PDB file of C-alpha atoms in Angstrom:
ATOM      1  CA  MET A   1      40.607 -51.035 -53.333  1.00  0.00           C
ATOM      2  CA  PHE A   2      39.548 -54.694 -55.321  1.00  0.00           C
ATOM      3  CA  SER A   3      41.051 -56.622 -52.277  1.00  0.00           C
ATOM      4  CA  PRO A   4      38.626 -59.446 -50.609  1.00  0.00           C
ATOM      5  CA  GLU A   5      37.866 -57.179 -48.361  1.00  0.00           C
ATOM      6  CA  GLY A   6      36.893 -54.248 -49.682  1.00  0.00           C
ATOM      7  CA  PRO A   7      33.845 -53.718 -52.648  1.00  0.00           C
ATOM      8  CA  SER A   8      33.442 -55.378 -55.855  1.00  0.00           C
ATOM      9  CA  LEU A   9      33.669 -52.968 -58.902  1.00  0.00           C
ATOM     10  CA  ARG A  10      30.102 -54.477 -59.080  1.00  0.00           C
ATOM     11  CA  GLU A  11      29.219 -52.659 -55.991  1.00  0.00           C
ATOM     12  CA  LEU A  12      30.848 -49.772 -56.225  1.00  0.00           C
ATOM     13  CA  ALA A  13      28.472 -49.632 -59.113  1.00  0.00           C
ATOM     14  CA  VAL A  14      25.620 -50.407 -57.345  1.00  0.00           C
ATOM     15  CA  GLN A  15      26.473 -47.434 -54.481  1.00  0.00           C
ATOM     16  CA  ALA A  16      26.891 -44.888 -57.546  1.00  0.00           C
ATOM     17  CA  LEU A  17      23.444 -45.498 -58.970  1.00  0.00           C
ATOM     18  CA  SER A  18      22.136 -45.204 -54.774  1.00  0.00           C
ATOM     19  CA  SER A  19      21.232 -41.878 -53.182  1.00  0.00           C
ATOM     20  CA  VAL A  20      24.033 -41.078 -50.835  1.00  0.00           C
ATOM     21  CA  GLU A  21      22.351 -42.251 -48.195  1.00  0.00           C
ATOM     22  CA  ARG A  22      21.472 -45.023 -49.416  1.00  0.00           C
ATOM     23  CA  GLY A  23      24.556 -45.871 -51.486  1.00  0.00           C
ATOM     24  CA  TYR A  24      26.276 -45.438 -48.183  1.00  0.00           C
ATOM     25  CA  ASP A  25      23.852 -48.091 -45.971  1.00  0.00           C
ATOM     26  CA  LEU A  26      25.468 -50.636 -49.346  1.00  0.00           C
ATOM     27  CA  LEU A  27      28.766 -49.504 -48.481  1.00  0.00           C
ATOM     28  CA  ALA A  28      29.277 -48.990 -45.071  1.00  0.00           C
ATOM     29  CA  PRO A  29      30.565 -53.125 -43.840  1.00  0.00           C
ATOM     30  CA  LYS A  30      33.512 -52.393 -46.173  1.00  0.00           C
ATOM     31  CA  PHE A  31      34.081 -48.642 -46.184  1.00  0.00           C
ATOM     32  CA  ASP A  32      37.000 -48.757 -43.910  1.00  0.00           C
ATOM     33  CA  HIS A  33      39.009 -50.272 -46.308  1.00  0.00           C
ATOM     34  CA  THR A  34      38.074 -48.088 -49.322  1.00  0.00           C
ATOM     35  CA  PRO A  35      40.035 -44.950 -49.540  1.00  0.00           C
ATOM     36  CA  PHE A  36      37.205 -42.859 -49.264  1.00  0.00           C
ATOM     37  CA  ARG A  37      38.610 -43.167 -45.089  1.00  0.00           C
ATOM     38  CA  THR A  38      40.418 -40.332 -44.068  1.00  0.00           C
ATOM     39  CA  PRO A  39      44.044 -42.470 -43.888  1.00  0.00           C
ATOM     40  CA  ASP A  40      45.089 -43.146 -40.231  1.00  0.00           C
ATOM     41  CA  SER A  41      48.213 -40.351 -40.437  1.00  0.00           C
ATOM     42  CA  VAL A  42      45.971 -38.031 -40.758  1.00  0.00           C
ATOM     43  CA  LEU A  43      44.121 -38.548 -37.918  1.00  0.00           C
ATOM     44  CA  ASP A  44      46.752 -38.959 -35.306  1.00  0.00           C
ATOM     45  CA  ALA A  45      48.338 -35.001 -36.807  1.00  0.00           C
ATOM     46  CA  VAL A  46      44.516 -34.461 -36.848  1.00  0.00           C
ATOM     47  CA  ALA A  47      44.938 -35.295 -32.888  1.00  0.00           C
ATOM     48  CA  SER A  48      48.286 -34.086 -31.738  1.00  0.00           C
ATOM     49  CA  ALA A  49      46.680 -30.879 -33.376  1.00  0.00           C
ATOM     50  CA  LEU A  50      44.104 -30.844 -31.364  1.00  0.00           C
ATOM     51  CA  ARG A  51      45.853 -31.456 -28.142  1.00  0.00           C
ATOM     52  CA  ARG A  52      48.236 -28.536 -28.850  1.00  0.00           C
ATOM     53  CA  THR A  53      45.111 -26.549 -30.010  1.00  0.00           C
ATOM     54  CA  GLY A  54      42.883 -26.696 -26.034  1.00  0.00           C
ATOM     55  CA  SER A  55      41.605 -28.581 -23.776  1.00  0.00           C
ATOM     56  CA  PHE A  56      37.259 -30.087 -24.231  1.00  0.00           C
ATOM     57  CA  ASP A  57      34.442 -31.655 -22.637  1.00  0.00           C
ATOM     58  CA  ALA A  58      31.951 -32.489 -25.181  1.00  0.00           C
ATOM     59  CA  GLY A  59      32.569 -33.214 -28.828  1.00  0.00           C
ATOM     60  CA  LEU A  60      31.062 -34.243 -31.698  1.00  0.00           C
ATOM     61  CA  ASP A  61      31.983 -35.871 -34.796  1.00  0.00           C
ATOM     62  CA  LEU A  62      29.783 -34.525 -37.731  1.00  0.00           C
ATOM     63  CA  CYS A  63      29.139 -36.889 -40.722  1.00  0.00           C
ATOM     64  CA  CYS A  64      31.045 -39.769 -38.804  1.00  0.00           C
ATOM     65  CA  GLY A  65      30.803 -42.420 -40.942  1.00  0.00           C
ATOM     66  CA  THR A  66      32.622 -45.913 -38.943  1.00  0.00           C
ATOM     67  CA  GLY A  67      33.681 -43.296 -36.266  1.00  0.00           C
ATOM     68  CA  ALA A  68      37.383 -42.643 -37.422  1.00  0.00           C
ATOM     69  CA  GLY A  69      37.180 -39.477 -36.963  1.00  0.00           C
ATOM     70  CA  ALA A  70      35.136 -40.128 -32.742  1.00  0.00           C
ATOM     71  CA  ARG A  71      38.552 -42.043 -32.446  1.00  0.00           C
ATOM     72  CA  VAL A  72      40.063 -39.147 -32.335  1.00  0.00           C
ATOM     73  CA  LEU A  73      37.352 -37.179 -30.231  1.00  0.00           C
ATOM     74  CA  THR A  74      38.286 -40.151 -27.368  1.00  0.00           C
ATOM     75  CA  ARG A  75      41.545 -38.545 -27.177  1.00  0.00           C
ATOM     76  CA  VAL A  76      41.049 -35.152 -26.852  1.00  0.00           C
ATOM     77  CA  CYS A  77      37.519 -34.876 -25.281  1.00  0.00           C
ATOM     78  CA  ARG A  78      37.583 -36.082 -21.247  1.00  0.00           C
ATOM     79  CA  GLU A  79      33.250 -36.077 -20.970  1.00  0.00           C
ATOM     80  CA  SER A  80      31.520 -36.747 -24.474  1.00  0.00           C
ATOM     81  CA  VAL A  81      31.799 -37.390 -28.008  1.00  0.00           C
ATOM     82  CA  THR A  82      29.082 -37.915 -30.262  1.00  0.00           C
ATOM     83  CA  GLY A  83      29.327 -38.996 -33.689  1.00  0.00           C
ATOM     84  CA  VAL A  84      26.492 -38.323 -36.368  1.00  0.00           C
ATOM     85  CA  ASP A  85      25.485 -39.416 -39.820  1.00  0.00           C
ATOM     86  CA  PHE A  86      22.340 -39.745 -42.079  1.00  0.00           C
ATOM     87  CA  SER A  87      23.571 -43.453 -42.821  1.00  0.00           C
ATOM     88  CA  ALA A  88      22.055 -46.203 -40.518  1.00  0.00           C
ATOM     89  CA  GLY A  89      24.580 -48.922 -42.411  1.00  0.00           C
ATOM     90  CA  MET A  90      27.797 -46.221 -41.142  1.00  0.00           C
ATOM     91  CA  LEU A  91      26.235 -45.700 -37.721  1.00  0.00           C
ATOM     92  CA  ASP A  92      25.894 -49.425 -37.475  1.00  0.00           C
ATOM     93  CA  VAL A  93      29.741 -50.280 -37.768  1.00  0.00           C
ATOM     94  CA  ALA A  94      30.769 -47.991 -36.070  1.00  0.00           C
ATOM     95  CA  ARG A  95      28.599 -48.564 -33.360  1.00  0.00           C
ATOM     96  CA  ARG A  96      30.315 -52.210 -33.381  1.00  0.00           C
ATOM     97  CA  ARG A  97      33.779 -51.263 -33.738  1.00  0.00           C
ATOM     98  CA  THR A  98      34.193 -47.323 -31.481  1.00  0.00           C
ATOM     99  CA  ARG A  99      35.371 -48.337 -28.217  1.00  0.00           C
ATOM    100  CA  SER A 100      36.194 -45.290 -25.656  1.00  0.00           C
ATOM    101  CA  SER A 101      37.858 -46.470 -22.006  1.00  0.00           C
ATOM    102  CA  GLY A 102      36.641 -42.498 -21.892  1.00  0.00           C
ATOM    103  CA  PRO A 103      34.476 -40.350 -22.639  1.00  0.00           C
ATOM    104  CA  ARG A 104      31.451 -42.228 -23.043  1.00  0.00           C
ATOM    105  CA  LEU A 105      29.830 -42.356 -26.593  1.00  0.00           C
ATOM    106  CA  SER A 106      26.751 -42.344 -28.601  1.00  0.00           C
ATOM    107  CA  TRP A 107      26.023 -42.104 -31.641  1.00  0.00           C
ATOM    108  CA  VAL A 108      23.034 -40.101 -33.601  1.00  0.00           C
ATOM    109  CA  ARG A 109      21.380 -40.532 -37.336  1.00  0.00           C
ATOM    110  CA  GLY A 110      20.374 -37.197 -38.371  1.00  0.00           C
ATOM    111  CA  ASP A 111      20.923 -34.674 -41.124  1.00  0.00           C
ATOM    112  CA  ALA A 112      24.493 -31.962 -40.826  1.00  0.00           C
ATOM    113  CA  ARG A 113      22.373 -29.589 -42.239  1.00  0.00           C
ATOM    114  CA  ALA A 114      19.986 -29.891 -39.555  1.00  0.00           C
ATOM    115  CA  LEU A 115      21.688 -31.227 -36.438  1.00  0.00           C
ATOM    116  CA  PRO A 116      19.804 -32.858 -33.297  1.00  0.00           C
ATOM    117  CA  PHE A 117      21.084 -31.352 -30.644  1.00  0.00           C
ATOM    118  CA  ALA A 118      20.140 -28.404 -28.760  1.00  0.00           C
ATOM    119  CA  PRO A 119      22.194 -25.410 -29.139  1.00  0.00           C
ATOM    120  CA  ALA A 120      25.855 -25.125 -26.764  1.00  0.00           C
ATOM    121  CA  SER A 121      26.264 -28.677 -26.686  1.00  0.00           C
ATOM    122  CA  PHE A 122      29.617 -29.584 -27.806  1.00  0.00           C
ATOM    123  CA  ASP A 123      33.441 -27.445 -27.278  1.00  0.00           C
ATOM    124  CA  LEU A 124      34.315 -29.578 -30.055  1.00  0.00           C
ATOM    125  CA  VAL A 125      33.303 -29.970 -33.618  1.00  0.00           C
ATOM    126  CA  VAL A 126      35.142 -32.157 -35.851  1.00  0.00           C
ATOM    127  CA  SER A 127      35.001 -33.569 -39.849  1.00  0.00           C
ATOM    128  CA  PHE A 128      36.311 -36.444 -41.903  1.00  0.00           C
ATOM    129  CA  GLY A 129      36.649 -36.018 -45.893  1.00  0.00           C
ATOM    130  CA  ALA A 130      32.543 -35.380 -46.212  1.00  0.00           C
ATOM    131  CA  PHE A 131      32.367 -32.125 -47.304  1.00  0.00           C
ATOM    132  CA  GLY A 132      32.377 -33.025 -50.860  1.00  0.00           C
ATOM    133  CA  HIS A 133      28.795 -34.548 -50.463  1.00  0.00           C
ATOM    134  CA  PHE A 134      27.692 -30.834 -49.280  1.00  0.00           C
ATOM    135  CA  LEU A 135      27.063 -28.604 -52.913  1.00  0.00           C
ATOM    136  CA  PRO A 136      29.033 -25.020 -52.356  1.00  0.00           C
ATOM    137  CA  ARG A 137      25.325 -23.264 -52.379  1.00  0.00           C
ATOM    138  CA  GLU A 138      24.713 -25.285 -48.752  1.00  0.00           C
ATOM    139  CA  LEU A 139      28.533 -24.552 -47.132  1.00  0.00           C
ATOM    140  CA  PRO A 140      26.756 -21.044 -45.043  1.00  0.00           C
ATOM    141  CA  GLY A 141      23.871 -23.370 -43.900  1.00  0.00           C
ATOM    142  CA  LEU A 142      26.326 -26.045 -42.882  1.00  0.00           C
ATOM    143  CA  PHE A 143      28.445 -23.981 -40.906  1.00  0.00           C
ATOM    144  CA  ALA A 144      25.501 -22.580 -39.275  1.00  0.00           C
ATOM    145  CA  GLN A 145      24.542 -25.602 -37.701  1.00  0.00           C
ATOM    146  CA  ALA A 146      28.403 -25.758 -36.814  1.00  0.00           C
ATOM    147  CA  ARG A 147      28.346 -22.935 -34.750  1.00  0.00           C
ATOM    148  CA  GLU A 148      24.862 -23.055 -33.349  1.00  0.00           C
ATOM    149  CA  VAL A 149      26.183 -26.317 -31.842  1.00  0.00           C
ATOM    150  CA  LEU A 150      29.093 -24.808 -30.424  1.00  0.00           C
ATOM    151  CA  ARG A 151      30.243 -23.107 -26.587  1.00  0.00           C
ATOM    152  CA  PRO A 152      31.073 -19.826 -26.921  1.00  0.00           C
ATOM    153  CA  GLY A 153      34.637 -20.251 -27.225  1.00  0.00           C
ATOM    154  CA  GLY A 154      34.439 -23.738 -29.077  1.00  0.00           C
ATOM    155  CA  CYS A 155      35.767 -24.747 -32.034  1.00  0.00           C
ATOM    156  CA  PHE A 156      35.245 -26.476 -35.621  1.00  0.00           C
ATOM    157  CA  ALA A 157      38.118 -28.159 -37.234  1.00  0.00           C
ATOM    158  CA  PHE A 158      39.031 -30.257 -40.030  1.00  0.00           C
ATOM    159  CA  PRO A 159      41.802 -30.740 -41.629  1.00  0.00           C
ATOM    160  CA  ILE A 160      41.987 -29.329 -45.670  1.00  0.00           C
ATOM    161  CA  VAL A 161      44.600 -31.136 -47.913  1.00  0.00           C
ATOM    162  CA  ALA A 162      46.759 -28.324 -50.844  1.00  0.00           C
ATOM    163  CA  PRO A 163      45.486 -29.415 -53.975  1.00  0.00           C
ATOM    164  CA  PRO A 164      47.549 -30.933 -56.489  1.00  0.00           C
ATOM    165  CA  ARG A 165      49.026 -29.202 -59.684  1.00  0.00           C
ATOM    166  CA  PRO A 166      47.827 -28.861 -62.597  1.00  0.00           C
ATOM    167  CA  SER A 167      50.798 -30.588 -64.266  1.00  0.00           C
ATOM    168  CA  SER A 168      49.720 -33.405 -61.723  1.00  0.00           C
ATOM    169  CA  PRO A 169      47.696 -37.044 -63.000  1.00  0.00           C
ATOM    170  CA  ALA A 170      46.082 -36.321 -59.633  1.00  0.00           C
ATOM    171  CA  TYR A 171      44.582 -33.413 -60.390  1.00  0.00           C
ATOM    172  CA  TRP A 172      42.848 -34.511 -64.064  1.00  0.00           C
ATOM    173  CA  MET A 173      42.623 -37.413 -61.823  1.00  0.00           C
ATOM    174  CA  LEU A 174      40.000 -35.116 -59.945  1.00  0.00           C
ATOM    175  CA  HIS A 175      38.594 -33.161 -62.871  1.00  0.00           C
ATOM    176  CA  GLY A 176      37.824 -36.362 -63.667  1.00  0.00           C
ATOM    177  CA  PHE A 177      36.288 -37.667 -61.481  1.00  0.00           C
ATOM    178  CA  ASP A 178      33.758 -34.282 -60.759  1.00  0.00           C
ATOM    179  CA  ALA A 179      32.760 -34.753 -64.984  1.00  0.00           C
ATOM    180  CA  VAL A 180      31.975 -38.425 -64.405  1.00  0.00           C
ATOM    181  CA  MET A 181      30.019 -37.368 -61.346  1.00  0.00           C
ATOM    182  CA  ARG A 182      28.220 -33.997 -62.735  1.00  0.00           C
ATOM    183  CA  VAL A 183      27.356 -36.235 -65.878  1.00  0.00           C
ATOM    184  CA  ARG A 184      25.707 -39.075 -63.861  1.00  0.00           C
ATOM    185  CA  ASN A 185      23.660 -36.596 -61.964  1.00  0.00           C
ATOM    186  CA  ALA A 186      22.331 -34.657 -65.235  1.00  0.00           C
ATOM    187  CA  LEU A 187      21.038 -38.187 -66.660  1.00  0.00           C
ATOM    188  CA  TRP A 188      20.181 -40.376 -63.104  1.00  0.00           C
ATOM    189  CA  ARG A 189      18.258 -39.636 -60.563  1.00  0.00           C
ATOM    190  CA  PRO A 190      18.109 -39.659 -57.463  1.00  0.00           C
ATOM    191  CA  PRO A 191      21.978 -37.531 -57.006  1.00  0.00           C
ATOM    192  CA  PHE A 192      24.910 -38.845 -55.936  1.00  0.00           C
ATOM    193  CA  VAL A 193      26.730 -35.644 -54.418  1.00  0.00           C
ATOM    194  CA  MET A 194      30.492 -36.147 -54.201  1.00  0.00           C
ATOM    195  CA  TYR A 195      32.293 -33.759 -55.645  1.00  0.00           C
ATOM    196  CA  TYR A 196      36.340 -33.878 -54.923  1.00  0.00           C
ATOM    197  CA  ARG A 197      36.654 -29.929 -56.872  1.00  0.00           C
ATOM    198  CA  ALA A 198      34.207 -28.050 -54.847  1.00  0.00           C
ATOM    199  CA  PHE A 199      35.202 -28.033 -51.107  1.00  0.00           C
ATOM    200  CA  ARG A 200      38.348 -24.647 -51.702  1.00  0.00           C
ATOM    201  CA  LEU A 201      40.343 -23.281 -48.568  1.00  0.00           C
ATOM    202  CA  GLY A 202      39.803 -19.926 -49.797  1.00  0.00           C
ATOM    203  CA  ASP A 203      35.727 -20.045 -50.160  1.00  0.00           C
ATOM    204  CA  VAL A 204      35.439 -22.011 -46.668  1.00  0.00           C
ATOM    205  CA  ARG A 205      37.111 -19.710 -45.281  1.00  0.00           C
ATOM    206  CA  ARG A 206      35.061 -16.788 -46.213  1.00  0.00           C
ATOM    207  CA  GLU A 207      31.992 -18.851 -45.673  1.00  0.00           C
ATOM    208  CA  LEU A 208      32.896 -19.819 -42.060  1.00  0.00           C
ATOM    209  CA  GLU A 209      33.560 -16.178 -41.513  1.00  0.00           C
ATOM    210  CA  GLY A 210      30.072 -15.303 -42.864  1.00  0.00           C
ATOM    211  CA  ALA A 211      29.110 -17.924 -40.602  1.00  0.00           C
ATOM    212  CA  GLY A 212      30.374 -15.468 -37.395  1.00  0.00           C
ATOM    213  CA  PHE A 213      33.234 -17.655 -36.395  1.00  0.00           C
ATOM    214  CA  ARG A 214      37.043 -16.107 -36.475  1.00  0.00           C
ATOM    215  CA  VAL A 215      39.150 -18.840 -38.352  1.00  0.00           C
ATOM    216  CA  GLU A 216      42.701 -20.199 -38.244  1.00  0.00           C
ATOM    217  CA  LEU A 217      44.716 -22.643 -40.082  1.00  0.00           C
ATOM    218  CA  HIS A 218      47.657 -24.434 -38.837  1.00  0.00           C
ATOM    219  CA  ALA A 219      50.082 -26.976 -40.799  1.00  0.00           C
ATOM    220  CA  LEU A 220      50.353 -30.095 -39.853  1.00  0.00           C
ATOM    221  CA  PRO A 221      54.239 -30.350 -39.989  1.00  0.00           C
ATOM    222  CA  GLU A 222      53.843 -34.654 -40.308  1.00  0.00           C
ATOM    223  CA  PHE A 223      53.168 -34.079 -44.206  1.00  0.00           C
ATOM    224  CA  GLY A 224      55.653 -31.815 -44.935  1.00  0.00           C
ATOM    225  CA  VAL A 225      55.163 -28.521 -47.908  1.00  0.00           C
ATOM    226  CA  ARG A 226      55.308 -28.469 -51.180  1.00  0.00           C
ATOM    227  CA  ARG A 227      58.027 -26.782 -53.479  1.00  0.00           C
ATOM    228  CA  ASP A 228      56.377 -23.370 -52.866  1.00  0.00           C
ATOM    229  CA  GLY A 229      57.286 -23.523 -48.672  1.00  0.00           C
ATOM    230  CA  SER A 230      53.450 -24.188 -48.706  1.00  0.00           C
ATOM    231  CA  PRO A 231      51.859 -26.701 -46.148  1.00  0.00           C
ATOM    232  CA  ARG A 232      50.124 -29.927 -47.638  1.00  0.00           C
ATOM    233  CA  VAL A 233      48.168 -29.951 -45.242  1.00  0.00           C
ATOM    234  CA  ARG A 234      46.447 -27.847 -42.758  1.00  0.00           C
ATOM    235  CA  MET A 235      43.954 -28.136 -39.830  1.00  0.00           C
ATOM    236  CA  VAL A 236      41.209 -25.384 -40.085  1.00  0.00           C
ATOM    237  CA  VAL A 237      40.088 -24.428 -36.822  1.00  0.00           C
ATOM    238  CA  ALA A 238      37.145 -22.663 -36.418  1.00  0.00           C
ATOM    239  CA  ARG A 239      36.101 -20.842 -33.150  1.00  0.00           C
ATOM    240  CA  ARG A 240      33.228 -19.387 -32.445  1.00  0.00           C
ATOM    241  CA  PRO A 241      33.095 -16.117 -30.516  1.00  0.00           C
ATOM    242  CA  VAL A 242      33.221 -15.995 -26.514  1.00  0.00           C
TER     243      VAL A 242
END
């Protein structure tokens, strides 16, 4: 992360003491050189899984950041791809770095909790690595927004990684990160919402079904299985009923 291309420790500290929107505006030029960007291996696996899932005309990348997910959509959508994010800085980077020789691309500044699109505008909505920025109580509204902008039969898809075992260093590192963020938000305003342990598959499935979706889970075989035979990474596909 602290390579010449990535942010310095000071820059990360300034970001962490800002609002989420302002923090990402500051981080945007160097975001693609941080571990916060979804790895290409996950993006490629989701693109392959979406090709097996169905055909799509119009796609929306929810909380698009610098456009990595929109580039997935340009590979699976025929007509149009839209990226929406509330950070003007991230959208500026997305505009400059994302190209399409197929579907037309557009970028919209907006809040995922109040999407600025007409109902039934898209066949496919995707999101990558953004859900830690929403509190659990916000998920019902977020998922309702995704359902609203989908056409009947359309799907809302995103990858979800199996949580690390309590015996692993990653488990305690993520818990430690969340604890630091909770202390930061108790002492400093505005809050910076970014919690890695708040997005659990069981809760997510229940909230999606509560929003009126039919939920499917697709293993991404590129990442193998854990010792108990469960997939390391799944793609959640939530379909709006016809």
